[in-house]
Tab-separated table of C-alpha atoms and ligand atoms in Angstrom:
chain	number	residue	atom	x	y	z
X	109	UNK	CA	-24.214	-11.521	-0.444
X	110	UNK	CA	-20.440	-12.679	0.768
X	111	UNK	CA	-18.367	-9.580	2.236
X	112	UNK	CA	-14.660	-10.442	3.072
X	113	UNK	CA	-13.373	-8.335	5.900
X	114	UNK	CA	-9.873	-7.717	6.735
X	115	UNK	CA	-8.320	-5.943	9.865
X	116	UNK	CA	-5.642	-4.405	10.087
X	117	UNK	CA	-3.410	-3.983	13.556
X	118	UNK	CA	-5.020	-1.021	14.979
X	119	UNK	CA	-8.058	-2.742	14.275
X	120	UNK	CA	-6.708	-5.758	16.736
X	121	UNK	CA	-4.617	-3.984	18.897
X	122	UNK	CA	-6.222	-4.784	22.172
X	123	UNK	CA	-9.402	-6.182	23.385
X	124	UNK	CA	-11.359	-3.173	22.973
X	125	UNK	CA	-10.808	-3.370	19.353
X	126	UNK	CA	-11.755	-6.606	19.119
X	127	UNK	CA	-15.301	-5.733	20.772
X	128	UNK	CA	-15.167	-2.966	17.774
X	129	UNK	CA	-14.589	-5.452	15.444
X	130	UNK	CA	-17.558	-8.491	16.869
X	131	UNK	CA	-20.088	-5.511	16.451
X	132	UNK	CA	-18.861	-4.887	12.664
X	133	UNK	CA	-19.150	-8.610	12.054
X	134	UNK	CA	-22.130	-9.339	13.614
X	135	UNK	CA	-23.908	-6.466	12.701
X	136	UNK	CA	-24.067	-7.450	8.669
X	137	UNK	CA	-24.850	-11.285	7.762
X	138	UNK	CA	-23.395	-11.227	4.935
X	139	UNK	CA	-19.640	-10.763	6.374
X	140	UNK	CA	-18.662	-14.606	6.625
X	141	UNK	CA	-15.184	-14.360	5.790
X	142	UNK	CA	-12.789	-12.455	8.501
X	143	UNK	CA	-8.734	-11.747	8.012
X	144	UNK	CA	-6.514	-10.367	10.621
X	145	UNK	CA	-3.284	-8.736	10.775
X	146	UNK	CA	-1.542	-9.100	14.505
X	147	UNK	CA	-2.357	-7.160	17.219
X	148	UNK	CA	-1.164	-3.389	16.291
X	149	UNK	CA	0.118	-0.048	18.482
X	150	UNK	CA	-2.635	0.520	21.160
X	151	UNK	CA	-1.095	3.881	21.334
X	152	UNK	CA	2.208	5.683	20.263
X	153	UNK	CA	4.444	4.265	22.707
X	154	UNK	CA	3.578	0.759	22.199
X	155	UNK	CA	4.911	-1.839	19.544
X	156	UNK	CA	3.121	-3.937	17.129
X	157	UNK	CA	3.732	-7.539	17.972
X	158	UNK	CA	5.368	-8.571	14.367
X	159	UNK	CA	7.834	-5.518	15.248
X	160	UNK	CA	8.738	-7.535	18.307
X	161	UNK	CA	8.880	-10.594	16.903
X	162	UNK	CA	11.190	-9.186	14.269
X	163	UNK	CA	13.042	-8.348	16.901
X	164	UNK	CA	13.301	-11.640	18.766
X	165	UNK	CA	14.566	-12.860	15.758
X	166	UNK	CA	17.528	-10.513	15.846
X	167	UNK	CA	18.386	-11.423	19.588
X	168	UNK	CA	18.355	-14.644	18.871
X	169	UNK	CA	20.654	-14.382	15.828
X	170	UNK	CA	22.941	-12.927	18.232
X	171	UNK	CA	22.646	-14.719	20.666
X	172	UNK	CA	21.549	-12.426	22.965
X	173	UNK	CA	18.165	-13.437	25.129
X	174	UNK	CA	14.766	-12.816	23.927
X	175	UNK	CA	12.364	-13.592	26.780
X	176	UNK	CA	11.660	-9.839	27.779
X	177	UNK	CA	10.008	-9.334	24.354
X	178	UNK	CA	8.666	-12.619	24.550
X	179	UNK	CA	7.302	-11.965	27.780
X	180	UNK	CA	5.835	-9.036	26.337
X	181	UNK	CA	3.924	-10.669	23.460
X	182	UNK	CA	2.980	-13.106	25.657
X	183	UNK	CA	0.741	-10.293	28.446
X	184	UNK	CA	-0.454	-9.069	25.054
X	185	UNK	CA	-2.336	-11.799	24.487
X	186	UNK	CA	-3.091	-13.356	27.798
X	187	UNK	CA	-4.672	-10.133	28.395
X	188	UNK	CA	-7.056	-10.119	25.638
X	189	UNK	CA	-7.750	-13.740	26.550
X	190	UNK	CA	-8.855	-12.348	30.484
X	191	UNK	CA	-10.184	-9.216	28.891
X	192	UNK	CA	-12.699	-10.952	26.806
X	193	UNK	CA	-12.956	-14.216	29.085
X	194	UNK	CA	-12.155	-16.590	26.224
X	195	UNK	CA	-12.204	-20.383	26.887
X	196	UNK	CA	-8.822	-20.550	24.722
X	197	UNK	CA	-5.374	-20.806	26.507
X	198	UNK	CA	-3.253	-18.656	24.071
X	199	UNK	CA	-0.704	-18.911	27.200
X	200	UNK	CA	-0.035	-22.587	26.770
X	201	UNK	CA	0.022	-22.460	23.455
X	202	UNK	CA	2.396	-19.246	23.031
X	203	UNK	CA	4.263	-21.077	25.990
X	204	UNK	CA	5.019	-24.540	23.501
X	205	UNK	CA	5.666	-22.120	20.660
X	206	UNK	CA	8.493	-20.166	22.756
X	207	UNK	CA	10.089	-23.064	23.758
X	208	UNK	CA	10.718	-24.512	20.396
X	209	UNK	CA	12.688	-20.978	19.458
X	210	UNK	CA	16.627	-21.377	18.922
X	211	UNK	CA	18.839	-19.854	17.300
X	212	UNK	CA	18.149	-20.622	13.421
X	213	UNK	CA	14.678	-20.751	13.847
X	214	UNK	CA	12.842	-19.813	10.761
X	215	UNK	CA	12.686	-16.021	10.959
X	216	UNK	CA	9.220	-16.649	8.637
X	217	UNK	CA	7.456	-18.908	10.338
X	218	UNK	CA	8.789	-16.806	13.668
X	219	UNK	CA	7.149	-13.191	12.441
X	220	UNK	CA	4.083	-14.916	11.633
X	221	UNK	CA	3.167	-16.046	15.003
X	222	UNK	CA	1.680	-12.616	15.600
X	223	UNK	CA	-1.422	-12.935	12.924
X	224	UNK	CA	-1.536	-16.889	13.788
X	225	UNK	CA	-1.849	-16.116	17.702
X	226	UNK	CA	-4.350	-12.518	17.044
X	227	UNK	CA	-6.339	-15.098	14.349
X	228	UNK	CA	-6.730	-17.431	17.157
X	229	UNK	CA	-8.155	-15.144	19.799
X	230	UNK	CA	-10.610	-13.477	17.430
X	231	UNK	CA	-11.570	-16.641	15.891
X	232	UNK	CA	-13.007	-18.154	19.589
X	233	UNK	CA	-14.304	-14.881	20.011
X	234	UNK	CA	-16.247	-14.559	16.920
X	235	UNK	CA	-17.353	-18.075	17.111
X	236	UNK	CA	-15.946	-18.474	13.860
X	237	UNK	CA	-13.597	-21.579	12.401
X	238	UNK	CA	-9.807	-20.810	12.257
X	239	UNK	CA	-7.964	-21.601	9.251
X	240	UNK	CA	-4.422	-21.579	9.238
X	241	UNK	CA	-2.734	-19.414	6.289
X	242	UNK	CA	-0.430	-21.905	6.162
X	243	UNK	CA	-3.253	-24.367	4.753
X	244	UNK	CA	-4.691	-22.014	1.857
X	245	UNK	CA	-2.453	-19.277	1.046
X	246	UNK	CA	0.080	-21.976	-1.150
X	247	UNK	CA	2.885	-20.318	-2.721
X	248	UNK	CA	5.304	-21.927	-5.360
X	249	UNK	CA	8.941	-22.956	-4.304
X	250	UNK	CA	9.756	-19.151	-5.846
X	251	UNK	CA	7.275	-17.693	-3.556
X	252	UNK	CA	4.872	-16.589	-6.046
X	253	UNK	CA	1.579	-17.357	-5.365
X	254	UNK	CA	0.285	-20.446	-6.554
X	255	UNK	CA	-3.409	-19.287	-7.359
X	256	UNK	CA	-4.804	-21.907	-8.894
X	257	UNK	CA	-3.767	-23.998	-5.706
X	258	UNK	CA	-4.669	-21.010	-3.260
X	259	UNK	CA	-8.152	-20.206	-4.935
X	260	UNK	CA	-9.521	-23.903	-4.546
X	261	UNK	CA	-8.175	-24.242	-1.220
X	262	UNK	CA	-9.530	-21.126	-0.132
X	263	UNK	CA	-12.944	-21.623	-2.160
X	264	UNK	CA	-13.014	-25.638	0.032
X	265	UNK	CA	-12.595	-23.801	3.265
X	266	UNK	CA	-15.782	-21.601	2.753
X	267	UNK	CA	-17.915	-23.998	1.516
X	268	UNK	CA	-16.596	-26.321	4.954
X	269	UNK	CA	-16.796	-23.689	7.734
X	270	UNK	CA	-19.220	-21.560	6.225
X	271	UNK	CA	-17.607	-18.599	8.748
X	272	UNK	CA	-14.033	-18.124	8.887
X	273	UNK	CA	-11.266	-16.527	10.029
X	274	UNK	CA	-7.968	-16.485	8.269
X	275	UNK	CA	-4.458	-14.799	9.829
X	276	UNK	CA	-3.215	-12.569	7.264
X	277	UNK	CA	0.712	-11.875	6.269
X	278	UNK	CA	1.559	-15.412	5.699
X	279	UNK	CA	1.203	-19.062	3.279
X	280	UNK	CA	3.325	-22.106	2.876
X	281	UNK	CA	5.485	-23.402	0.094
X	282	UNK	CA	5.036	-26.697	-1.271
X	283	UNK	CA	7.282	-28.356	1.778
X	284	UNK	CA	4.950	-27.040	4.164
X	285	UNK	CA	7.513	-24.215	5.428
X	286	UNK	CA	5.596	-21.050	6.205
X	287	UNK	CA	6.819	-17.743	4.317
X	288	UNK	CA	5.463	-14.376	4.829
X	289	UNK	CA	4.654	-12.208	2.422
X	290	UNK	CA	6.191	-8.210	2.565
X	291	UNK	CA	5.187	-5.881	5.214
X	292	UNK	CA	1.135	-4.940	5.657
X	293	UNK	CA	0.554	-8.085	3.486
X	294	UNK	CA	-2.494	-9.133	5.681
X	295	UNK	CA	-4.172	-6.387	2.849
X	296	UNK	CA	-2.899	-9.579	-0.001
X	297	UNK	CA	-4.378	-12.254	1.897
X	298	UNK	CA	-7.645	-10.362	2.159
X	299	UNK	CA	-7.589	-9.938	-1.587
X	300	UNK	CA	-6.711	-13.192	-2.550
X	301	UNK	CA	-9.722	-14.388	-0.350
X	302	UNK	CA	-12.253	-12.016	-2.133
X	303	UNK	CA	-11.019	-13.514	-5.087
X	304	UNK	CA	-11.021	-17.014	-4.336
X	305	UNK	CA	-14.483	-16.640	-3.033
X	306	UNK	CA	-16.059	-14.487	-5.277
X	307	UNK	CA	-17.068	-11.920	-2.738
X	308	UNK	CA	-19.326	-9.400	-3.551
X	309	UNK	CA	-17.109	-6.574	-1.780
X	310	UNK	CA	-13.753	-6.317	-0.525
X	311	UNK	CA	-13.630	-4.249	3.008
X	312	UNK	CA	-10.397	-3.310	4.544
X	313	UNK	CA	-10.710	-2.028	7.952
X	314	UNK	CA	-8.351	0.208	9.179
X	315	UNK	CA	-8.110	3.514	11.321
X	316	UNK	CA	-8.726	5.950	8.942
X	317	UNK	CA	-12.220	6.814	7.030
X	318	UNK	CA	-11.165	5.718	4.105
X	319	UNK	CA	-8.136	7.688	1.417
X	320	UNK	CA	-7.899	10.940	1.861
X	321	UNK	CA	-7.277	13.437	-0.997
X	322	UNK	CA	-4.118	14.899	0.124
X	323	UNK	CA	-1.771	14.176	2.919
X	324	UNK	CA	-3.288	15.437	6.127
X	325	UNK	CA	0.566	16.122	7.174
X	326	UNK	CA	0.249	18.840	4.630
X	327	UNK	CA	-3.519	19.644	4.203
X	328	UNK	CA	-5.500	20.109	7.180
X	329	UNK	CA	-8.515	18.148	7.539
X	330	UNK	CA	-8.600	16.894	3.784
X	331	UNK	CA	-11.629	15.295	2.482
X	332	UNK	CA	-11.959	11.905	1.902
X	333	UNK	CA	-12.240	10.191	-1.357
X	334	UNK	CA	-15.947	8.751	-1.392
X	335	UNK	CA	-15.023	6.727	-4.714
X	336	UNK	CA	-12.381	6.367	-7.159
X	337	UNK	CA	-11.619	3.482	-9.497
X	338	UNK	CA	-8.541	1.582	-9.224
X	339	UNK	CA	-6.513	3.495	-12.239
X	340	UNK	CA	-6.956	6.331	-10.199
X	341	UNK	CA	-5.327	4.672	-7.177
X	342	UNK	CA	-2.799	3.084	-9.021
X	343	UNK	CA	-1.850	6.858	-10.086
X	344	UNK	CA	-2.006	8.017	-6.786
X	345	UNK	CA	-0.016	5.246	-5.435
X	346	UNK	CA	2.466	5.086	-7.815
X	347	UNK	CA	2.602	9.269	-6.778
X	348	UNK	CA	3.322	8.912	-3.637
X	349	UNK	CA	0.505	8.522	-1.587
X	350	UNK	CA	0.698	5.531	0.861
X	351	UNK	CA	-2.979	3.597	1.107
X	352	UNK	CA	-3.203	-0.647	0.410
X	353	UNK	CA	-0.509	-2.909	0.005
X	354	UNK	CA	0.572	-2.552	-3.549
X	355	UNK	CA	0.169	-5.812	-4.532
X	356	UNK	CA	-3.522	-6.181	-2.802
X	357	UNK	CA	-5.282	-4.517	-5.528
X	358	UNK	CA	-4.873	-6.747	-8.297
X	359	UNK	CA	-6.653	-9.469	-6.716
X	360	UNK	CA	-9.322	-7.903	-6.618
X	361	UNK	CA	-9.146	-5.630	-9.945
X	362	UNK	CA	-9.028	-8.794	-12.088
X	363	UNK	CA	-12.188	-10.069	-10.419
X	364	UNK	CA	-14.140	-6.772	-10.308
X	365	UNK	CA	-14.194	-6.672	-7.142
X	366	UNK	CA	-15.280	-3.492	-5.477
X	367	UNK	CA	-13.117	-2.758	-2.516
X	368	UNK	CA	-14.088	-0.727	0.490
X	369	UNK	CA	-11.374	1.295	2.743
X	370	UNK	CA	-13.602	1.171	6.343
X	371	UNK	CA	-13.010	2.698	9.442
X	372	UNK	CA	-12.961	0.253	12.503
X	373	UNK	CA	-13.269	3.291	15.145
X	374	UNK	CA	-16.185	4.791	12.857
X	375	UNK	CA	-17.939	2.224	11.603
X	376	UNK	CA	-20.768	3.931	10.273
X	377	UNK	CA	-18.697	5.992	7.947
X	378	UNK	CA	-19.123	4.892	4.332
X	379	UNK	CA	-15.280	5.299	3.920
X	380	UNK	CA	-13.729	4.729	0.116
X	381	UNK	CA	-14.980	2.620	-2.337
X	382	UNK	CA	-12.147	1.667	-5.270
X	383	UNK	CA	-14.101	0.279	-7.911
X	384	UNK	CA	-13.508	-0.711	-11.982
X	385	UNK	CA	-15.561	2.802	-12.984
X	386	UNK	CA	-17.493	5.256	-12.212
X	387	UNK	CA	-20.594	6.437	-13.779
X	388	UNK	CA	-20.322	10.267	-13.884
X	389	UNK	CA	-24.030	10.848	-13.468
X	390	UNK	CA	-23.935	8.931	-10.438
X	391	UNK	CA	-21.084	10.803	-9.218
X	392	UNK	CA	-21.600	12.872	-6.189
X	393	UNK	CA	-20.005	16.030	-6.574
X	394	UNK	CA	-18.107	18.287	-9.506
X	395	UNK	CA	-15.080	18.005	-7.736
X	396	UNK	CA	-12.305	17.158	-10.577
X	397	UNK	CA	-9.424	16.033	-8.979
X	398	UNK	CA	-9.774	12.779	-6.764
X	399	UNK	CA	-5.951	13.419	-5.026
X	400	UNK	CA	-3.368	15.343	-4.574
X	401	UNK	CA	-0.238	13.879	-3.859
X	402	UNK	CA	3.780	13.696	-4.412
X	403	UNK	CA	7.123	12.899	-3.625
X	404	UNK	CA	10.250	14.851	-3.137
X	405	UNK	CA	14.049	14.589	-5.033
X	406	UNK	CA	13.889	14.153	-8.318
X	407	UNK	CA	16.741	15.256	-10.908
X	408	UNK	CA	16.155	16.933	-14.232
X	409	UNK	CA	18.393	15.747	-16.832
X	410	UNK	CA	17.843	17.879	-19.983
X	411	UNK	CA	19.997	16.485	-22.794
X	412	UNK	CA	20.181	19.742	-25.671
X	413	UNK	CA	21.618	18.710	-29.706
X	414	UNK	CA	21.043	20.564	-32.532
X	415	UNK	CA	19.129	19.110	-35.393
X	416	UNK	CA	18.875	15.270	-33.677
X	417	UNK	CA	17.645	12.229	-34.897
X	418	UNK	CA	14.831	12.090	-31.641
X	419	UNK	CA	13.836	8.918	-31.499
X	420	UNK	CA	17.714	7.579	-32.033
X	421	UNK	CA	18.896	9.872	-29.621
X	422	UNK	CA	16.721	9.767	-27.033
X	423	UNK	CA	16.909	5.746	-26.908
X	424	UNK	CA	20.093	5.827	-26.644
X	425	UNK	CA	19.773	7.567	-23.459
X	426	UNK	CA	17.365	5.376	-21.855
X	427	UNK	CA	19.340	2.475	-22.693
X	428	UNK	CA	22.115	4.520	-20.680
X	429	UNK	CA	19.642	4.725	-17.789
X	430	UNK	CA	18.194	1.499	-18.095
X	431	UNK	CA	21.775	-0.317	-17.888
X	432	UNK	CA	22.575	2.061	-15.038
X	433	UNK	CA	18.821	0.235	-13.754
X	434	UNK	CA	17.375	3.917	-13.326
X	435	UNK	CA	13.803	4.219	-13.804
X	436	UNK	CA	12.352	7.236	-15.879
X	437	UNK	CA	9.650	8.686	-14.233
X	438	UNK	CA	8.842	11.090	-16.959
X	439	UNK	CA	10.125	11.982	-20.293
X	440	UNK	CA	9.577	15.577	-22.208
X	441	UNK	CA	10.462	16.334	-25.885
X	442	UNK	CA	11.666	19.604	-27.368
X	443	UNK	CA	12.568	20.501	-31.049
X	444	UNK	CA	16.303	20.471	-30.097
X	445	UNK	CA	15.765	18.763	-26.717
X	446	UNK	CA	14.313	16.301	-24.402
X	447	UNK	CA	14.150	16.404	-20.558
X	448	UNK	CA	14.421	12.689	-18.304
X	449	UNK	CA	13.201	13.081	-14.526
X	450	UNK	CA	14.788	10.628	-12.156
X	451	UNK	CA	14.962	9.841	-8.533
X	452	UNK	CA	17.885	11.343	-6.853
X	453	UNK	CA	17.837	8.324	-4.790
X	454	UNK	CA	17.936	6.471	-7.941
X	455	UNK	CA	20.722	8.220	-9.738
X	456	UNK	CA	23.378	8.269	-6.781
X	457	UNK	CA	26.846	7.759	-7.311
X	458	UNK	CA	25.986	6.827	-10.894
X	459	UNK	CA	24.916	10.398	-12.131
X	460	UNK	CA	28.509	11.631	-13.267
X	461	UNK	CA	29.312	7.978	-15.064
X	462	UNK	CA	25.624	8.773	-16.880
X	463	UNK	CA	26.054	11.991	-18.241
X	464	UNK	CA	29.304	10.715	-19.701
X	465	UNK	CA	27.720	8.283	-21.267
X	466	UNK	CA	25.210	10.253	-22.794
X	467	UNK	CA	27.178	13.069	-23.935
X	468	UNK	CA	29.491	10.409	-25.598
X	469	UNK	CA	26.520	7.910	-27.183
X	470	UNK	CA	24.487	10.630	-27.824
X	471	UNK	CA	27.038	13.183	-29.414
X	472	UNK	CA	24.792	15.650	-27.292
X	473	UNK	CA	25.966	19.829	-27.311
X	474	UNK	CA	25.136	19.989	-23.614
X	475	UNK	CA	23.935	18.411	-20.851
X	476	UNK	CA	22.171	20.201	-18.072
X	477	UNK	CA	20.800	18.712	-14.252
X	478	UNK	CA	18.324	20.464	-12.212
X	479	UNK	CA	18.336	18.507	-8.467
X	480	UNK	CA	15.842	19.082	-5.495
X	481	UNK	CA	12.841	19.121	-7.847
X	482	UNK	CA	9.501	17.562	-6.048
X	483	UNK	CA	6.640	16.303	-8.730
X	484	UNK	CA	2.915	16.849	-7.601
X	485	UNK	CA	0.592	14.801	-9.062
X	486	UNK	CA	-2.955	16.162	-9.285
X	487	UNK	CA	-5.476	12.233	-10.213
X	488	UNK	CA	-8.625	12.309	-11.262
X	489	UNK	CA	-10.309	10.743	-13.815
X	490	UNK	CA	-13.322	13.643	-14.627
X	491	UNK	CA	-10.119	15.756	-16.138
X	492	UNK	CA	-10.390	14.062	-19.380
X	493	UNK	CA	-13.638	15.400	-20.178
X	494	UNK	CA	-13.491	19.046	-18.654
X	495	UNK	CA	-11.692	21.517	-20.661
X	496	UNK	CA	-9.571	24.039	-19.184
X	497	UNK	CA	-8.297	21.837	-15.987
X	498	UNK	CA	-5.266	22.242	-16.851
X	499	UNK	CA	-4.764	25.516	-16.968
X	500	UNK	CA	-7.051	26.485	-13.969
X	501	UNK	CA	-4.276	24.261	-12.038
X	502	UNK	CA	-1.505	25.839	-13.696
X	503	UNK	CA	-2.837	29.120	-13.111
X	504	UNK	CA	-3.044	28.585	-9.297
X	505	UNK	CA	0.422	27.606	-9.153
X	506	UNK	CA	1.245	30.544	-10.778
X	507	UNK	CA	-0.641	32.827	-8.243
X	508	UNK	CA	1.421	31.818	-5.610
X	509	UNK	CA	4.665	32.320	-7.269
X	510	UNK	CA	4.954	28.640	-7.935
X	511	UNK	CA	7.539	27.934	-10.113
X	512	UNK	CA	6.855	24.872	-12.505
X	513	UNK	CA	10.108	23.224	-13.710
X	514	UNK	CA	8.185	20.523	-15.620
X	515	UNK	CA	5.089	19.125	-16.643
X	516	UNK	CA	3.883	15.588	-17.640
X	517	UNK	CA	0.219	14.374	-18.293
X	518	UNK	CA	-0.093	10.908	-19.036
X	519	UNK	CA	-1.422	9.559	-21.945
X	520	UNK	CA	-4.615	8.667	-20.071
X	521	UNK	CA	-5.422	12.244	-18.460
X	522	UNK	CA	-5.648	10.541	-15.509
X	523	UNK	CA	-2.830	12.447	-13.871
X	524	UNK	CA	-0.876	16.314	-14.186
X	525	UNK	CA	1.875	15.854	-12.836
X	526	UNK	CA	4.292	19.164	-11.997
X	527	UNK	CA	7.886	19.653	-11.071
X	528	UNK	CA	8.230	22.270	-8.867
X	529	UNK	CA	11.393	23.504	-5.938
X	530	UNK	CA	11.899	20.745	-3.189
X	531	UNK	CA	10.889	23.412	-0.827
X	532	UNK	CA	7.757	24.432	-2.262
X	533	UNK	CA	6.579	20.991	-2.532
X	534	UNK	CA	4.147	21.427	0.562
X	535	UNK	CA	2.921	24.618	-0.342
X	536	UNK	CA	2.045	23.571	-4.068
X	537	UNK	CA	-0.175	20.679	-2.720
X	538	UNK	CA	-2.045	23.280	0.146
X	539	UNK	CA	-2.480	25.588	-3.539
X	540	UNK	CA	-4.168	22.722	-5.569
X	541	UNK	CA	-5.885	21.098	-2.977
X	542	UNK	CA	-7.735	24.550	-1.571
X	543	UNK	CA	-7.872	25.243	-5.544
X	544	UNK	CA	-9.857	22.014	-6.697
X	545	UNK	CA	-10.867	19.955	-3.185
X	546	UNK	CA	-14.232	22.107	-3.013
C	62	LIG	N1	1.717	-7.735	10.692
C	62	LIG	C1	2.381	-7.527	9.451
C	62	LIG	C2	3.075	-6.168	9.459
C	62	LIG	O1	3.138	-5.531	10.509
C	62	LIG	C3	1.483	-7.687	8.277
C	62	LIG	C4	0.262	-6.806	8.285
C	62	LIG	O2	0.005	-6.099	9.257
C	62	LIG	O3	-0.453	-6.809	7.299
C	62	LIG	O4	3.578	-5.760	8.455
């Protein structure tokens, strides 16, 4: 059994967390492999240290001094050092890095000091073998990942070290210049080293008991999602709610990897397991929605003509939004009409120049806009096979004078999605998730 664990900054924050995060490790064998983001908020009024060293960057682009915030990053880590009485002198060594930084100085290779230094403390710590990101997270001169390249240097490493502890966030290109990934990408390089290894699970450790089914901004004290397969998140994700990095899924989705969202302050929660499928008899409840979730400002376009040619028509008008590079998020037909839901954001300045277009390529009789709509997306993957889901949800809308300005299911009944008023956007996900989280 091979379990790849990956922290995030909470998880790292200070040297409390790190005890936290020895007792996961060393309480389960089988958890050889160990990624870490950098060192995270202790509390609310603190900074994470790749926000700081984002920031150095800026000083020193203008020229203005940095050694406060270096200063800073520099008691963070001394002080887990003393905290934990580590033989390592993370001083010295943040000490040499500092005094290479001028201004130029590769803003990658600068932001990535925070998982290198955080990797280097928990690797003496753990007793485990450091291996720099830069020597087995390999991208191509484009900065795609070069997997073939990554997997076997990745897969060498293990067999090597046997334990090991990877900083997260960052790679090399083929001239040996670091490059980061995007923000929270630590999630990636955990991935990519479940893959590589052929890990039997995937756990991300984080601060939170795994994903929730609705926003606990909005819902109080929402259940957690004990499993859900990765279509689902993808739905949910793509919906609005915030839980991996977007790109650390795939990784492991292609190798059927089952990945587990853990809770570093909780450790003895099961959290969420995102796996391939599901078998329903094993399923532990008749709950048939997995999430709730959504996302504000979206524009209704509804494009009316008489008698049209629908398929002609309507293509026209995506290629309208297409070269205007607005994406649809959902399309509904009519007998003499057809409805296009885009961001607001999206749209911008660009909405009068569009329905020009249309009403001129697409000889339409009238064009209409409906703005502030919010869509609600109600995931789960047991709707397919229940009858009457729909309208249950509909129905509970309706009881609290919801009014629904569209509806969309995809083609996989994974997801209902609804349009409803901006400002009953909250309210419609407290109605659904009272209605169906039981
Ligand atoms: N430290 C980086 C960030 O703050 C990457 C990560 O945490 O995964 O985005």
């Amino acid at each position: 059994m091979l379990k790849v664990c990956k922290f995030g900054g909470s998880s790292v924050a200070g040297s409390e967390q790190f005890k936290k995060v020895k007792a996961i490790i060393e309480s389960d064998e089988a958890r050889r492999i160990v990624i870490v983001s950098a060192a995270g908020k202790r509390d609310s009024s603190d900074h994470k240290l790749t926000d700081l060293l984002y920031l150095c960057d800026a000083h020193l682009t203008y020229g203005v001094s940095c050694n406060d915030i270096l200063a800073e990053i520099r008691d963070r880590l001394t002080g887990i050092a003393a905290d934990l009485h580590l033989s390592y002198d993370v001083g010295a060594d943040f000490d040499a890095f500092a005094a290479r930084l001028t201004k130029g100085f590769p803003v990658d290779e600068l932001v990535s000091r925070g998982e290198y230094f955080t990797a280097r403390l928990m690797a003496v710590f753990l007793g485990y073998t450091f291996v720099d990101a830069s020597e087995c997270i390999l991208f191509t001169y484009d900065g795609v990942l070069d997997k073939e390249k990554t997997y076997s240097a990745l897969a060498e490493a293990v067999e090597k070290y046997g334990r090991v502890l990877i900083p997260g966030f960052y790679g090399s290109l083929p001239s040996g210049k670091i490059r980061v990934m995007s923000r929270g990408g630590s999630d990636i390089t955990g991935a990519v080293a479940a893959a590589a290894a052929h890990a039997d699970v995937y756990e991300n450790w984080t601060d939170v008991s795994g994903i929730l089914m609705a926003d606990p901004r909005i819902v109080k004290d929402p259940k957690p999602i004990p499993k859900i397969t990765y279509n689902e998140l993808h739905e949910l994700a793509y919906a609005g709610a915030s839980v991996l990095h977007e790109d650390s899924v795939q990784p492991c989705m292609e190798a059927g990897i089952p990945l587990n969202i853990r809770n570093t302050n909780a450790p003895d929660d099961a959290g969420t397991l995102i796996v391939d499928s599901v078998e329903e008899e094993e399923s532990e409840n008749d709950r048939f929605i997995t999430g709730i979730t959504g996302r504000r400002n979206f524009d209704i376009l509804t494009v009316t003509k008489r008698n049209m040619d629908t398929c002609n028509t309507l293509s026209r008008a995506l290629a309208i939004l297409s070269q205007y590079h607005v994406p649809i998020e959902h399309i509904t037909l009519g007998l003499d009409s057809f409805a296009l839901v885009a961001s607001s954001a999206a749209l911008g300045d660009t909405l009068y120049d569009i329905i020009a277009d249309i009403r001129k390529n697409c000889r339409a009789d009238n064009i209409e806009i409906k703005d502030n709509i919010a869509l609600v997306a109600s995931v789960g993957r047991k709707m397919s096979s229940h009858p009457g889901i729909s309208g249950r949800l509909f129905k509970a809308l309706g009881d609290n004078n919801i009014n629904i300005r569209t509806i969309a299911q995809g083609a996989d009944e994974l997801a209902i999605v609804v349009g409803v008023e901006n400002s009953q956007f909250e309210t419609a996900i407290r109605v659904l998730y009272d209605g169906f989280a039981g």
